[in-house]
Coordinates of C-alpha atoms in Angstrom, one line a residue:
X18 CA 23.6 -144.6 162.1
X19 CA 20.9 -144.8 159.5
X20 CA 20.2 -148.1 157.7
X21 CA 19.9 -146.4 154.3
X22 CA 21.1 -143.0 153.2
X23 CA 19.5 -141.8 149.9
X24 CA 20.2 -138.8 147.8
X25 CA 18.3 -137.3 144.8
X26 CA 21.0 -136.5 142.2
X27 CA 18.7 -135.1 139.5
X28 CA 17.1 -136.4 136.3
X29 CA 14.7 -138.6 138.4
X30 CA 17.6 -140.6 139.9
X31 CA 18.1 -141.5 143.5
X32 CA 21.3 -143.1 144.8
X33 CA 21.0 -145.1 148.1
X34 CA 23.7 -146.7 150.2
X35 CA 23.8 -148.9 153.4
X36 CA 26.5 -147.2 155.5
X37 CA 27.2 -150.3 157.4
X38 CA 27.7 -152.7 154.5
X39 CA 28.6 -150.3 151.8
X40 CA 25.9 -151.8 149.5
X41 CA 24.6 -149.4 146.9
X42 CA 21.5 -149.2 144.8
X43 CA 20.3 -146.7 142.2
X44 CA 16.7 -146.0 141.6
X45 CA 16.0 -144.4 138.3
X46 CA 12.4 -143.5 137.5
X47 CA 13.1 -142.2 134.0
X48 CA 15.9 -144.7 133.3
X49 CA 17.8 -142.4 131.0
X50 CA 20.3 -144.0 128.6
X51 CA 23.9 -144.1 129.5
X52 CA 23.6 -144.0 133.3
X53 CA 24.4 -147.6 134.0
X54 CA 22.4 -150.2 135.9
X55 CA 19.5 -148.8 137.8
X56 CA 16.1 -149.8 139.2
X57 CA 12.7 -148.3 139.2
X58 CA 11.6 -147.7 142.8
X59 CA 8.6 -150.1 142.4
X60 CA 11.0 -152.8 141.1
X61 CA 13.2 -152.2 144.2
X62 CA 10.2 -152.6 146.5
X63 CA 9.1 -155.8 144.8
X64 CA 12.6 -157.1 144.9
X65 CA 12.9 -156.3 148.6
X66 CA 9.6 -158.1 149.3
X67 CA 10.7 -161.2 147.4
X68 CA 14.2 -161.3 148.9
X69 CA 12.9 -160.8 152.4
X70 CA 10.3 -163.5 152.0
X71 CA 12.8 -166.0 150.6
X72 CA 15.1 -165.3 153.5
X73 CA 12.3 -165.8 156.1
X74 CA 11.4 -169.1 154.3
X75 CA 15.1 -170.2 154.5
X76 CA 15.1 -169.5 158.3
X77 CA 11.9 -171.5 158.8
X78 CA 13.0 -174.4 156.6
X79 CA 16.4 -174.7 158.3
X80 CA 14.9 -174.5 161.8
X81 CA 12.5 -177.4 160.9
X82 CA 14.9 -179.8 159.2
X83 CA 14.2 -178.7 155.6
X84 CA 16.3 -176.9 153.0
X85 CA 15.1 -173.9 150.9
X86 CA 18.2 -173.7 148.7
X87 CA 17.0 -173.2 145.2
X88 CA 13.6 -171.7 146.1
X89 CA 12.6 -169.0 143.6
X90 CA 10.2 -166.1 143.8
X91 CA 8.2 -164.2 141.2
X92 CA 6.6 -160.9 142.2
X93 CA 3.9 -159.1 140.2
X94 CA 2.0 -156.0 141.0
X95 CA -1.0 -154.1 139.7
X96 CA -1.0 -150.3 139.8
X97 CA -4.0 -148.2 140.6
X98 CA -4.6 -145.0 138.6
X99 CA -6.0 -142.5 141.1
X100 CA -4.2 -142.0 143.3
X101 CA -1.3 -143.6 141.4
X102 CA -0.1 -146.4 143.7
X103 CA 0.5 -150.1 144.0
X104 CA -3.0 -151.7 144.3
X105 CA -2.0 -155.4 144.6
X106 CA 1.1 -157.6 144.9
X107 CA 1.2 -161.3 144.2
X108 CA 4.3 -163.2 145.3
X109 CA 4.7 -166.7 144.1
X110 CA 7.3 -168.9 145.7
X111 CA 8.4 -172.2 144.1
X112 CA 10.0 -174.5 146.6
X113 CA 12.8 -176.8 145.6
X114 CA 12.3 -180.5 145.0
X115 CA 12.1 -182.2 148.4
X116 CA 9.7 -184.0 150.7
X117 CA 8.0 -181.5 153.0
X118 CA 5.9 -182.6 155.9
X119 CA 2.6 -180.9 156.6
X120 CA 4.2 -179.4 159.8
X121 CA 7.2 -178.0 157.8
X122 CA 4.8 -176.5 155.2
X123 CA 2.7 -174.8 157.9
X124 CA 5.8 -173.2 159.6
X125 CA 7.3 -172.1 156.2
X126 CA 4.0 -170.5 155.2
X127 CA 3.8 -168.8 158.6
X128 CA 7.3 -167.3 158.2
X129 CA 6.5 -166.2 154.6
X130 CA 3.5 -164.3 155.9
X131 CA 5.6 -162.7 158.6
X132 CA 8.1 -161.1 156.2
X133 CA 8.9 -157.6 157.7
X134 CA 8.9 -156.0 154.3
X135 CA 5.4 -157.4 153.5
X136 CA 4.1 -156.4 156.9
X137 CA 5.4 -152.9 156.4
X138 CA 3.4 -152.4 153.2
X139 CA 0.1 -150.5 153.5
X140 CA -3.1 -152.3 154.3
X141 CA -4.5 -150.7 151.2
X142 CA -2.3 -153.0 149.1
X143 CA -3.9 -156.4 148.5
X144 CA -1.0 -158.8 149.2
X145 CA -1.0 -162.5 148.3
X146 CA 1.9 -164.9 149.1
X147 CA 1.5 -168.3 147.5
X148 CA 3.9 -171.2 148.0
X149 CA 4.0 -173.8 145.3
X150 CA 5.3 -177.2 146.7
X151 CA 6.9 -179.8 144.5

């Protein structure tokens, strides 16, 4: 069974579904009025990168006696013109107020850098993951 099944429905709109969970997402390049909530494909990619990285950080924190609850992520990208593509992505993570040891910080950064979505991005994309500690 596929992880995602997507279908182009016209008018620059793609509907995707996870058959296992039933989760649905609509990617709408043109974002025409009246079609409900939708996401630009680049926004979807950036959201997936931020969400995956936060999840990896949560795993690392919990396994090392810390808590990542309340961590936030901001993801920005720069587009190249020719060929039109994502040129760079900067992901800034703000960790919640807590005392983190140097060892915890090192492991959390290692997990953030090991995000499967980030690793799947092209090597032509300049990626930066910055963690801001309280």
